[in-house]
Coordinates of C-alpha atoms (C1' of nucleotides) in Angstrom, one line a residue:
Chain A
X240 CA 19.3 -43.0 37.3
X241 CA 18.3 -42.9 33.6
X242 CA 16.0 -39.8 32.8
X243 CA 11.8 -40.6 32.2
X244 CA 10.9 -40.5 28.9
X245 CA 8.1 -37.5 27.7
X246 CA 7.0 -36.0 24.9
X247 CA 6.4 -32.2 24.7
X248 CA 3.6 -30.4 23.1
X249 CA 4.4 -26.8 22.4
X250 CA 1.4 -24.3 21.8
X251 CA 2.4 -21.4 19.5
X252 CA -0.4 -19.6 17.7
X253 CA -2.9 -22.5 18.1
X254 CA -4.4 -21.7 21.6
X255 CA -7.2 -24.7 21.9
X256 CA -7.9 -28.3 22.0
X257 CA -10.3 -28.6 19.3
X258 CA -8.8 -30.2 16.0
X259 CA -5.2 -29.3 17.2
X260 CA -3.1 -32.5 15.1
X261 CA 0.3 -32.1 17.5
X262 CA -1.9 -32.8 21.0
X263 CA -3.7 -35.7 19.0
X264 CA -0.8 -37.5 17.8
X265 CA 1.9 -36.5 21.2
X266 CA -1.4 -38.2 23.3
X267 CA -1.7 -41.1 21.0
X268 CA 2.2 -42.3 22.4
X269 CA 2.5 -43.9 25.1
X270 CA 4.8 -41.2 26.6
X271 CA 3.5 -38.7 29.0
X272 CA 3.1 -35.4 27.4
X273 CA 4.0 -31.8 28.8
X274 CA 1.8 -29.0 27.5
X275 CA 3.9 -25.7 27.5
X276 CA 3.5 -22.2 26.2
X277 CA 6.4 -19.2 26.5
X278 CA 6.1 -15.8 26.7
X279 CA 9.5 -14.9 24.9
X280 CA 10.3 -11.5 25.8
X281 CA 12.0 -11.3 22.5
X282 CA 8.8 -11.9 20.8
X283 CA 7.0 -9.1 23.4
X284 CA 9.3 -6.8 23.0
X285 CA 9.3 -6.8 18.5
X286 CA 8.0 -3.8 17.4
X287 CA 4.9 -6.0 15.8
X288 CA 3.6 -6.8 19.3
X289 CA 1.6 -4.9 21.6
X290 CA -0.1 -5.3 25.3
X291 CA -3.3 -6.5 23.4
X292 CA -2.1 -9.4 21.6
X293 CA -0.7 -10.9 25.2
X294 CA -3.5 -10.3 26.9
X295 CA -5.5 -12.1 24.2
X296 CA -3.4 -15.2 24.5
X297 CA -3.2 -14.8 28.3
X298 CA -6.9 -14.9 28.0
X299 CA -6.9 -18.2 25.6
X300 CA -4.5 -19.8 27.7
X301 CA -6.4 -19.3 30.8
X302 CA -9.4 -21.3 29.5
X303 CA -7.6 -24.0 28.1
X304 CA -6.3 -24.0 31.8
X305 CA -9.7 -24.2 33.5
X306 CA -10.6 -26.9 31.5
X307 CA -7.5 -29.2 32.2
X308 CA -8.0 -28.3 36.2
X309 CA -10.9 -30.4 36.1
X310 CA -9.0 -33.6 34.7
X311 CA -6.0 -32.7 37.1
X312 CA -3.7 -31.6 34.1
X313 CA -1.8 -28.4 33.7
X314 CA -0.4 -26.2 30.9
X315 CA 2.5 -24.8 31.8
X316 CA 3.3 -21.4 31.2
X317 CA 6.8 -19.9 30.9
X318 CA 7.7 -16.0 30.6
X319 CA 11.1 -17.1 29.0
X320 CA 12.7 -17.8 25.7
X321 CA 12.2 -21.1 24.9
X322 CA 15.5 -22.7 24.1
X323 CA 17.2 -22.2 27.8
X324 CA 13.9 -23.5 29.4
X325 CA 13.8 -27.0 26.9
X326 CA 17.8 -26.7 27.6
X327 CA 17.1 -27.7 31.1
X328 CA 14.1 -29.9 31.0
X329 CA 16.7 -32.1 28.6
X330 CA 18.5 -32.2 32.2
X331 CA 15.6 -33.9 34.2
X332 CA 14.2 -35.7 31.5
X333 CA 14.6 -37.8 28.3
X334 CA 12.6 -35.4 25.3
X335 CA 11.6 -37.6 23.1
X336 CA 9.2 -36.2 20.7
X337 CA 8.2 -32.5 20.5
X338 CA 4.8 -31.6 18.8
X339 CA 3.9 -27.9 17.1
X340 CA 2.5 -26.4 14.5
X341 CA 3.9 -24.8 11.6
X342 CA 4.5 -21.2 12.7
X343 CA 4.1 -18.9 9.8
X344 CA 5.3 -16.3 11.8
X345 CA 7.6 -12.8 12.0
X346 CA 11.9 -12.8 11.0
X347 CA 12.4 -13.1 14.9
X348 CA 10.3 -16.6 15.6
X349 CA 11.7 -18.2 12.0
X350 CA 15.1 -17.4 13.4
X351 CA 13.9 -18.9 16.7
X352 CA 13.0 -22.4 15.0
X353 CA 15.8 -22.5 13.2
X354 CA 18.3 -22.8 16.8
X355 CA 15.3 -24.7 17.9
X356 CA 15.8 -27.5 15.5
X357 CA 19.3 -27.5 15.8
X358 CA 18.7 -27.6 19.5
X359 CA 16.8 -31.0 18.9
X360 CA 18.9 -32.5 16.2
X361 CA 21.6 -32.1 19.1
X362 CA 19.6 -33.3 21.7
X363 CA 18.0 -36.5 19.6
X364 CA 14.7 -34.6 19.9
X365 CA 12.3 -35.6 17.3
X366 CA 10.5 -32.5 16.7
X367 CA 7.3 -32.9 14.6
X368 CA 5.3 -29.9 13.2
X369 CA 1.9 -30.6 11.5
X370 CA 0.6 -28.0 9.1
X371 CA -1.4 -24.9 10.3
X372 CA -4.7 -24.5 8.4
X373 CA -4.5 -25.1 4.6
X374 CA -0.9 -23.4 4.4
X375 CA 1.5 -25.9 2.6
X376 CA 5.3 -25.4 3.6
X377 CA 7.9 -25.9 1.0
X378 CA 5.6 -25.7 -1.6
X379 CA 7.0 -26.7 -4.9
X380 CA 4.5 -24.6 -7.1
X381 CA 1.1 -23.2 -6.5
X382 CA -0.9 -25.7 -9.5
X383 CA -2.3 -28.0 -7.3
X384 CA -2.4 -25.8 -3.7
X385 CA -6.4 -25.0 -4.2
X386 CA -7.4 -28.2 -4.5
X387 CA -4.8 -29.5 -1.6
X388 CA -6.7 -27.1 0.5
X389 CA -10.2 -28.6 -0.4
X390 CA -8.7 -31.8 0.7
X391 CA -7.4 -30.1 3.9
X392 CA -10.5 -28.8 4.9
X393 CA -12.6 -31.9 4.0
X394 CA -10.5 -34.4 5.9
X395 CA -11.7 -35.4 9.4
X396 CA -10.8 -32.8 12.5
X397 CA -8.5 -34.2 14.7
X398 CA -10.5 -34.6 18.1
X399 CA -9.2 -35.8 21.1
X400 CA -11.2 -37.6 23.8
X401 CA -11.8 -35.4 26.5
X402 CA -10.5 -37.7 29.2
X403 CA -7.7 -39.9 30.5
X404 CA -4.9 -37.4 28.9
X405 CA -1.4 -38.8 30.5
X406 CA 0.1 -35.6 31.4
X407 CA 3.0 -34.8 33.1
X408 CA 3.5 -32.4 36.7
X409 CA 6.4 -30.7 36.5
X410 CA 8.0 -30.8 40.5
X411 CA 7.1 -26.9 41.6
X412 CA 10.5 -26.6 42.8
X413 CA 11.9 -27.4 38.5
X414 CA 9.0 -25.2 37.0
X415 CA 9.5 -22.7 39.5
X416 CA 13.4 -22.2 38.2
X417 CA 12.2 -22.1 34.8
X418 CA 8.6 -20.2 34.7
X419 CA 10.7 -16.5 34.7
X420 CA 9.5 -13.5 36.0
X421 CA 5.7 -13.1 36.7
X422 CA 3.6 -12.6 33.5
X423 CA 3.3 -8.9 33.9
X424 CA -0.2 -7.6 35.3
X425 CA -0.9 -5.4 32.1
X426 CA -1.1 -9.3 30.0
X427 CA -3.4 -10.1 33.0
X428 CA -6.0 -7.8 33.4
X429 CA -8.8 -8.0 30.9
X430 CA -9.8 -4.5 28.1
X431 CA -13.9 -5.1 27.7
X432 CA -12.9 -2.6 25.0
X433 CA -11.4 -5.6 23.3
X434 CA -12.4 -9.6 21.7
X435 CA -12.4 -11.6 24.1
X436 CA -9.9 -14.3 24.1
X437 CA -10.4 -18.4 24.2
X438 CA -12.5 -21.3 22.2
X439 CA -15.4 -20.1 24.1
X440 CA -15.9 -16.8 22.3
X441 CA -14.1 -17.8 19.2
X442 CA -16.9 -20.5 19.3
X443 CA -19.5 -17.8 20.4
X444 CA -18.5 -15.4 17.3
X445 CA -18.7 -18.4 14.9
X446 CA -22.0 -19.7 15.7
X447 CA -24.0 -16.0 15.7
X448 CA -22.4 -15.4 12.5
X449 CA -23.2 -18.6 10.5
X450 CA -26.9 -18.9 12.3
X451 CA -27.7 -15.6 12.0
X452 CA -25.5 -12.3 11.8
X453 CA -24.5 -13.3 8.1
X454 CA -27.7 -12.5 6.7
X455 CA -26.3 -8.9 6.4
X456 CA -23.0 -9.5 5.5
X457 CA -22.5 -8.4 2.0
X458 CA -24.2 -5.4 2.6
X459 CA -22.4 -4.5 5.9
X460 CA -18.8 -5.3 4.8
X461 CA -17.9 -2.2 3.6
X462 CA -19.1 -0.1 5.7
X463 CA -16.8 1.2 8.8
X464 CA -20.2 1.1 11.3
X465 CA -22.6 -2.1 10.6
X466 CA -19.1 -4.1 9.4
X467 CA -18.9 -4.5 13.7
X468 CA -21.8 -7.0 13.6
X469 CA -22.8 -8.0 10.0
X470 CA -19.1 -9.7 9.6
X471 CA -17.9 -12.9 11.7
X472 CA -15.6 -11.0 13.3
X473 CA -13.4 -14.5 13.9
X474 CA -9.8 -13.2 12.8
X475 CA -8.4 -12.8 16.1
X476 CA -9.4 -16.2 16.9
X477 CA -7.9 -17.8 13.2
X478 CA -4.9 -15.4 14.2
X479 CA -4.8 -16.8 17.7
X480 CA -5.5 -20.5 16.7
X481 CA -8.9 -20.5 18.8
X482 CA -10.2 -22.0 15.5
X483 CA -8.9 -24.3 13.4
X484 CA -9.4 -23.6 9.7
X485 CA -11.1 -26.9 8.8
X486 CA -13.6 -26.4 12.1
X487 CA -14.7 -22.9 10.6
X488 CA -15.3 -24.6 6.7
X489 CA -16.5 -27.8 8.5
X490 CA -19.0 -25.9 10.8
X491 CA -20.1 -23.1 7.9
X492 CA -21.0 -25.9 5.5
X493 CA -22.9 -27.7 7.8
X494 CA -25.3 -24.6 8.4
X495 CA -25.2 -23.8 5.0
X496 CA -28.7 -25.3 3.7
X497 CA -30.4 -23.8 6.6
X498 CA -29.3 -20.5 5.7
X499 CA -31.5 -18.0 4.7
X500 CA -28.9 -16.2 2.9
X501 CA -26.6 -18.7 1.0
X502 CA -24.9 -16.1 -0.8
X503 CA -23.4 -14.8 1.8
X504 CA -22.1 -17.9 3.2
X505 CA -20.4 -18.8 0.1
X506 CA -19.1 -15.3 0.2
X507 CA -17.8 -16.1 4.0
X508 CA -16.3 -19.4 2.2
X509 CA -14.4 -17.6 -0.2
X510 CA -12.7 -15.4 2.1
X511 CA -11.6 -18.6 4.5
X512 CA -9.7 -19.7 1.3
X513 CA -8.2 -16.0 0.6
X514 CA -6.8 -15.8 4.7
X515 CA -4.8 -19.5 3.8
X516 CA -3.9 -17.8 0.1
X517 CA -2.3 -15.0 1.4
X518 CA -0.2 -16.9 4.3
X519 CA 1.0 -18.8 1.5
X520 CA 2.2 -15.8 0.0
X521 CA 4.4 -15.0 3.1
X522 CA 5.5 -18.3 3.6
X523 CA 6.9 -19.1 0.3
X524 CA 8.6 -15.3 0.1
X525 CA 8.9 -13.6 3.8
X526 CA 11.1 -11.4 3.1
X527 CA 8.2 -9.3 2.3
X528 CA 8.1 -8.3 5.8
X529 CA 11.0 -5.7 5.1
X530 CA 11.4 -5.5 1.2
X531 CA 9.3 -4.6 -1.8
X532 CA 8.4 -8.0 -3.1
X533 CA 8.7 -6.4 -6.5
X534 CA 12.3 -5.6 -7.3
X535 CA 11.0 -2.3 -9.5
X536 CA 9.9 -1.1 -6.2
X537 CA 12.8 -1.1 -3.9
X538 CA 14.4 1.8 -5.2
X539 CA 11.3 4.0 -4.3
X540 CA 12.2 6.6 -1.9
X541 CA 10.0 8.1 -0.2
X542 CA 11.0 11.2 2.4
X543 CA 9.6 10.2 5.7
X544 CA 7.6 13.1 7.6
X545 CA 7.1 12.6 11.0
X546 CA 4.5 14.8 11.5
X547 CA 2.5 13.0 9.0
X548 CA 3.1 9.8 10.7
X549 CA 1.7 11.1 13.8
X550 CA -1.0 13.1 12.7
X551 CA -2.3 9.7 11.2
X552 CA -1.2 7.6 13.7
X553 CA -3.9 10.2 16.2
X554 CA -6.1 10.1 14.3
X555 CA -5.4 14.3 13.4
X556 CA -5.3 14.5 9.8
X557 CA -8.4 16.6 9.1
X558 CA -10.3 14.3 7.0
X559 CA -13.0 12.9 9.1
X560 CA -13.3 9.3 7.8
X561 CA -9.7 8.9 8.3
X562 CA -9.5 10.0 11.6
X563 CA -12.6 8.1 12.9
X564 CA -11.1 4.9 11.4
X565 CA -7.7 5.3 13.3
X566 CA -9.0 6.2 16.5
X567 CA -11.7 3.5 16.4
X568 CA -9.1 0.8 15.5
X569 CA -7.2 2.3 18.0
X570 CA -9.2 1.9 20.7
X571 CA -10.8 -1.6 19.6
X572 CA -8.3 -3.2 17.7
X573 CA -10.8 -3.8 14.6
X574 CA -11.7 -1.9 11.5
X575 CA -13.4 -3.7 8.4
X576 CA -10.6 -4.5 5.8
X577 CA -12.4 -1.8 3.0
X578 CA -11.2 1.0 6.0
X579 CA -7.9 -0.9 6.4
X580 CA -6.9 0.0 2.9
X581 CA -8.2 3.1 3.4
X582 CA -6.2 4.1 5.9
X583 CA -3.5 2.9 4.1
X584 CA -4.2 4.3 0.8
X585 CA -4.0 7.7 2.6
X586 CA -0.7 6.9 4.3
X587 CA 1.5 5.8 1.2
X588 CA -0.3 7.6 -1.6
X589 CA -1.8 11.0 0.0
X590 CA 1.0 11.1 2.8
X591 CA 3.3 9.5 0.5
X592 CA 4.8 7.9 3.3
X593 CA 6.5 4.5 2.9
X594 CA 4.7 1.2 3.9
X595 CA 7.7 0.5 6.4
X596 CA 7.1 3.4 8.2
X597 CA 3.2 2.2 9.1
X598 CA 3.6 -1.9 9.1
X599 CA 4.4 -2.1 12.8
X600 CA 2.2 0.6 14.1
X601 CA -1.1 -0.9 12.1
X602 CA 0.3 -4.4 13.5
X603 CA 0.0 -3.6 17.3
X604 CA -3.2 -1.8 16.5
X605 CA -4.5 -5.2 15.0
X606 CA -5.9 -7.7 17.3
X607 CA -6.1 -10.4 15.0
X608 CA -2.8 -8.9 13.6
X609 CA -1.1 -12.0 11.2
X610 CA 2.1 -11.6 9.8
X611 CA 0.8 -13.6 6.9
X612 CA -2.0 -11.7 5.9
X613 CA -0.5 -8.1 7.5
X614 CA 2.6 -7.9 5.2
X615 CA 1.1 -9.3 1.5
X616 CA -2.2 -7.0 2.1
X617 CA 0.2 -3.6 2.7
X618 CA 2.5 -4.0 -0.2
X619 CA -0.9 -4.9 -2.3
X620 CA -2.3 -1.8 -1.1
X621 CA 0.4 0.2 -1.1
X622 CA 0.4 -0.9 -5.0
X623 CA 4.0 -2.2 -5.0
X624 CA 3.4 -5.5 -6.4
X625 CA 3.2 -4.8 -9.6
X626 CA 0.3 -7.2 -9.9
X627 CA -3.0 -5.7 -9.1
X628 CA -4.1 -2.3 -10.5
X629 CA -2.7 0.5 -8.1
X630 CA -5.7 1.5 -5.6
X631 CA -6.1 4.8 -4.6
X632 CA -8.9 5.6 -2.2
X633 CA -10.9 8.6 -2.3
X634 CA -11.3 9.4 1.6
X635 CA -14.1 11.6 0.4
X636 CA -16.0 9.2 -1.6
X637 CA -15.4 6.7 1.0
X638 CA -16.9 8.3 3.7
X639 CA -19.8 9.9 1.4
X640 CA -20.8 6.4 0.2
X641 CA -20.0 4.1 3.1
X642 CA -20.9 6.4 6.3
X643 CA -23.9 8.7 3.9
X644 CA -25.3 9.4 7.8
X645 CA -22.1 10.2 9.6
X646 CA -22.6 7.8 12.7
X647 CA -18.8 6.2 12.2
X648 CA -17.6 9.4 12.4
X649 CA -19.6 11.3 14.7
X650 CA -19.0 8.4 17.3
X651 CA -15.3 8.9 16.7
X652 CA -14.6 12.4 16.1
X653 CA -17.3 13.9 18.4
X654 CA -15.7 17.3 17.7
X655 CA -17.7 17.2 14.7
X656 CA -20.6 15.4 16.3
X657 CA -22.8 18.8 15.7
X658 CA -22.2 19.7 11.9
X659 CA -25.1 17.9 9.6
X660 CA -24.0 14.6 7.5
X661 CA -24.2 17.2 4.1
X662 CA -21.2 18.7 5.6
X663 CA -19.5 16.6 7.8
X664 CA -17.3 14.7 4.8
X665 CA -15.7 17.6 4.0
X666 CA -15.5 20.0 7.5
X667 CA -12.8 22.4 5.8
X668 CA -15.8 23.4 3.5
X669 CA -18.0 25.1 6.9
X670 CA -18.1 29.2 6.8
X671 CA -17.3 30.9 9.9
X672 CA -20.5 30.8 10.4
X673 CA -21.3 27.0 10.2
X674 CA -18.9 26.7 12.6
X675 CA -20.5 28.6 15.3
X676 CA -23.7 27.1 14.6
X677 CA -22.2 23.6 14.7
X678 CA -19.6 24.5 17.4
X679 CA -16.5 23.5 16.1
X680 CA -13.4 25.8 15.4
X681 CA -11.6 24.5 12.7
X682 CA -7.6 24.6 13.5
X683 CA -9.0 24.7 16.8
X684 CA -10.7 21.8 17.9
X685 CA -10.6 19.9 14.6
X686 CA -7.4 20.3 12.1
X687 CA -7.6 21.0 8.7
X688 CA -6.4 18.3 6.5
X689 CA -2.6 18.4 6.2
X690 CA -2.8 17.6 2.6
X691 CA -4.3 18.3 -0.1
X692 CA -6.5 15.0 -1.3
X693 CA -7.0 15.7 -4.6
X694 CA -3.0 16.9 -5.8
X695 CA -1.9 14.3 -3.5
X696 CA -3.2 11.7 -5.3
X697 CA -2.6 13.2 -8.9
X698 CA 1.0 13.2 -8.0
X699 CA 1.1 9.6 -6.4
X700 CA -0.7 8.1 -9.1
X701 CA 2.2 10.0 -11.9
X702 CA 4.8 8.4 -9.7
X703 CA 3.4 5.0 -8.7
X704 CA 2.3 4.3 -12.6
X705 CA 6.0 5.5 -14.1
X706 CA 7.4 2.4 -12.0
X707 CA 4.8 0.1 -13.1
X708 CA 5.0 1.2 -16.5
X709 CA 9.2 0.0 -16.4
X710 CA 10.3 -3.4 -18.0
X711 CA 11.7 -4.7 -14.9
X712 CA 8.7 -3.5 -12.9
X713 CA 6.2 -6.2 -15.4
X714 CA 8.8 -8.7 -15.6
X715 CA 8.8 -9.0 -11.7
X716 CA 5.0 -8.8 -11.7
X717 CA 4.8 -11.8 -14.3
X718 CA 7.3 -13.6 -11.6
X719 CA 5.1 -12.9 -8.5
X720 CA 2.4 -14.1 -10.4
X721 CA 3.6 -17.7 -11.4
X722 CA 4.9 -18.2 -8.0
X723 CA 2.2 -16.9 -5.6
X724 CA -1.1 -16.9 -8.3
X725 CA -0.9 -20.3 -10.6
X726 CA -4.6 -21.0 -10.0
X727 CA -6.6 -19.6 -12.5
X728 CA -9.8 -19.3 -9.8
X729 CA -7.6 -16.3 -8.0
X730 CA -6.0 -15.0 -11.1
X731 CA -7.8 -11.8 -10.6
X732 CA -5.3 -11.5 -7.7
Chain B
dT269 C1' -15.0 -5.7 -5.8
dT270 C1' -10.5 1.3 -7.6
dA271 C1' -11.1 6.1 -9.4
dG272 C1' -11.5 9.4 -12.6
dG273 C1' -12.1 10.9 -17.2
dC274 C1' -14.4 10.6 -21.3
dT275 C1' -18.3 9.5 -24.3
dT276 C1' -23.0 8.9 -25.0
dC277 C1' -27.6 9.4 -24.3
dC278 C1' -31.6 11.6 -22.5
dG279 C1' -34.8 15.2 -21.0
Chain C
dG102 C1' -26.4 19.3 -17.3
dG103 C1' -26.6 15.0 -15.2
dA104 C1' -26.7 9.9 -15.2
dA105 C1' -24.8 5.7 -16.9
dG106 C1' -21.3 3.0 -19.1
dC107 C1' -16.8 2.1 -20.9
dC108 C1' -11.6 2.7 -20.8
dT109 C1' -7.3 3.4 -18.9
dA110 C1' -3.9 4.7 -15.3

DNA sequence: TTAGGCTTCCG
DNA sequence: GGAAGCCTA
């Protein structure tokens, strides 16, 4: 009996319907299509992944769900690696086109597409993957990539009618082999501490920002408290795919001569092209997720203390602003990006730690965690690139300037929630008797810091500037620059 | 949208 | 003696 024909479309990190190019061209065919997603336990279990992200797709995925139930269609979700599972559909049926997108993704899911595609050259598979937001792949040299994006963005969303979709029912007794063991309860049950995931909300987050909640936003994106509602707060949904790129420039310029604020719009619009520029980055050089991208770099050492790593990892290293920003982000997956390098800043400079030794941790804490954005943004802060100038936070400063009032803090380390905002930035200042009166016990119930801010720094700056002051260290940086940085709009970069 | 140090200017 | 502005790491 010759095998039916289908095509498959494979969601990756593109959960929705909305302007999503491989479901618009695998339901143009006329070949019915099977919508599938896997849970890889090899992708769960990478040290870059946490419970949060899972249950952010499991969320998505649910919704996209609801809405095929009422056209009597199904996504199909497996908690398996993918190549066994397309390994024995190949069995029942005739593959004959498979549909993604561009995964700009970690070492382990490039290695994946690799046996993928050999899988499907094998297999006469055709598999077709369509761009993801205005990221080119193989890109040749970065000239023209600014204005490629402006033509990305412009061009027409790809929208698919909401109706007659010729999808394909797996027998229950065939997806039942396949689905693997029951998506565990902890990806299943919902964190209100936590974004919600789905189009909904990403649609939700979009709207309140461009209609309204912008009209703060340069003001509030610095600072670690009013950063929570004065920025869009869409990452986890342009991580996630709940948004296309072109549907957040499409809908942002449409709102844009009502705004009250235009500024800040074009300051949102700006941003939307840095996310793409940095993915770029990754994409044309990913071995950035384990090496120093400049050469001059790789030989720095740096001697790993544990019980730094963990002090800042809790959120326990004596410095208030610090602490409130890792236990925040902790607890809600989202700090503003100023506190992102901040936190940074103090690991590899004060702690002089080295950026390895925090990429994973700060990526499960991340809910709109993207390998693209996480792993150029950490060696740029950690000042490795050669590039920028070398940025050193001052905690201190920081917290003086950006929380003047304390209320970050004080919601965050309430064992300080007593002492007055003069003293709060700087507890290890307080007299015995402050601390009575403002009932903390420092080394008791707060620590004092475990190091010293100001010779830190001194001595990470020395080191950090010898490198960058080396031949091979500006050589590399003239390198990175041509490749990654040819437009003269983000030569400030 | 880096930080600190140094100079200058002012009261 | 402090604020403001420029320079350099």
């Amino acid at each position: 009996m010759p095998k039916s024909p289908i095509n498959i479309v494979w969601f990756k990190r593109d959960l929705r319907f909305t302007d999503h190019e491989p479901l618009y061209r695998a339901l143009e065919q006329d070949i019915p299509v099977l919508l599938v997603y896997f849970f890889e336990p090899s992708l769960i279990q990478y040290p870059d992944s946490d419970v949060r992200h899972w249950r952010f797709v499991y969320e998505s995925l649910t919704e996209m769900q609801g809405r095929l139930e009422d056209r009597n269609g199904r996504l199909y979700l497996f908690h398996q690696e993918v190549l066994p599972v397309l390994d024995a559909l190949t069995e029942h049926y005739s593959i004959q086109n498979m549909y993604s997108h561009e995964e700009i993704g970690n070492s382990l899911s490039y290695q994946r597409d690799k046996e993928v595609k050999v899988f499907c050259d094998l297999h006469g598979i055709q598999w077709k993957e369509t761009p993801t937001n205005g990221v080119i792949r193989k890109l040749r040299s970065r000239k023209t990539w600014q204005k490629r994006w402006d033509e990305r963005m412009n061009q027409p969303p790809f929208l698919v009618r909401e109706h007659d979709w010729n999808l394909i029912h797996l027998a229950s007794t065939l997806y039942d082999s396949l689905k693997g063991k029951k998506i565990p309860v902890d990806f299943t049950t919902r964190n209100p501490k936590f974004q919600e995931g789905g189009e909904y909300w990403a649609w939700k987050y979009l709207q309140s920002f461009v209609q309204t909640r912008h009209q703060d936003y340069s003001k509030s994106i610095s600072k670690p408290e009013a950063s929570r509602r004065g920025c869009s707060r869409i990452s986890p949904y342009l991580s996630y795919g709940n948004l296309s790129m072109r549907m957040v420039y499409t809908f942002t310029k449409q709102h844009y001569s009502q705004s009250g604020n235009r500024r800040s719009l074009q300051n949102f619009i700006s941003r939307l092209h840095w996310h793409c520029h940095f993915i770029q980055k990754f994409e044309d050089e990913c071995r950035m997720e384990f090496e120093a991208i400049n050469l001059a770099y790789q030989s720095l050492e740096k001697k790993r203390n544990i019980d730094y790593i963990k002090a800042w990892e809790q959120g326990q290293t004596g410095i208030p602003l610090v602490d409130a920003c890792m236990r925040c982000l902790v607890e809600t997956g989202y700090i503003n990006f100023r506190m992102r390098a901040l936190v940074v800043s103090f690991f590899v400079f004060n702690l002089w730690q080295d950026w390895r030794d925090l990429a994973h941790f700060l990526a499960r804490q991340f809910l709109d965690y993207e390998p693209g954005i996480h792993y150029p943004q950490i060696q740029m802060q950690a000042g490795i690139t050669g590039v920028n100038t070398i940025r050193i936070y001052n905690p201190i400063k920081n917290s003086m300037e950006h929380d003047p009032d304390g209320i970050f803090i004080k919601k965050w380390v309430s064992e300080l929630k007593a002492v007055p905002p003069s003293l709060l930035h700087e507890p290890w200042k307080l007299s015995e008797m402050e601390q009575k009166m403002y009932h903390v016990n420092l080394g008791q119930d707060y620590p004092f810091p475990i190091i010293d801010v100001e010779n830190s720094r001194k001595a990470a700056s020395e080191q950090v500037w010898a490198i960058r002051k080396t031949k091979i260290a500006r050589q590399e940086g003239t390198r990175i620059l041509q490749k990654h940085v040819n437009n003269p709009q983000n030569r400030k970069a």
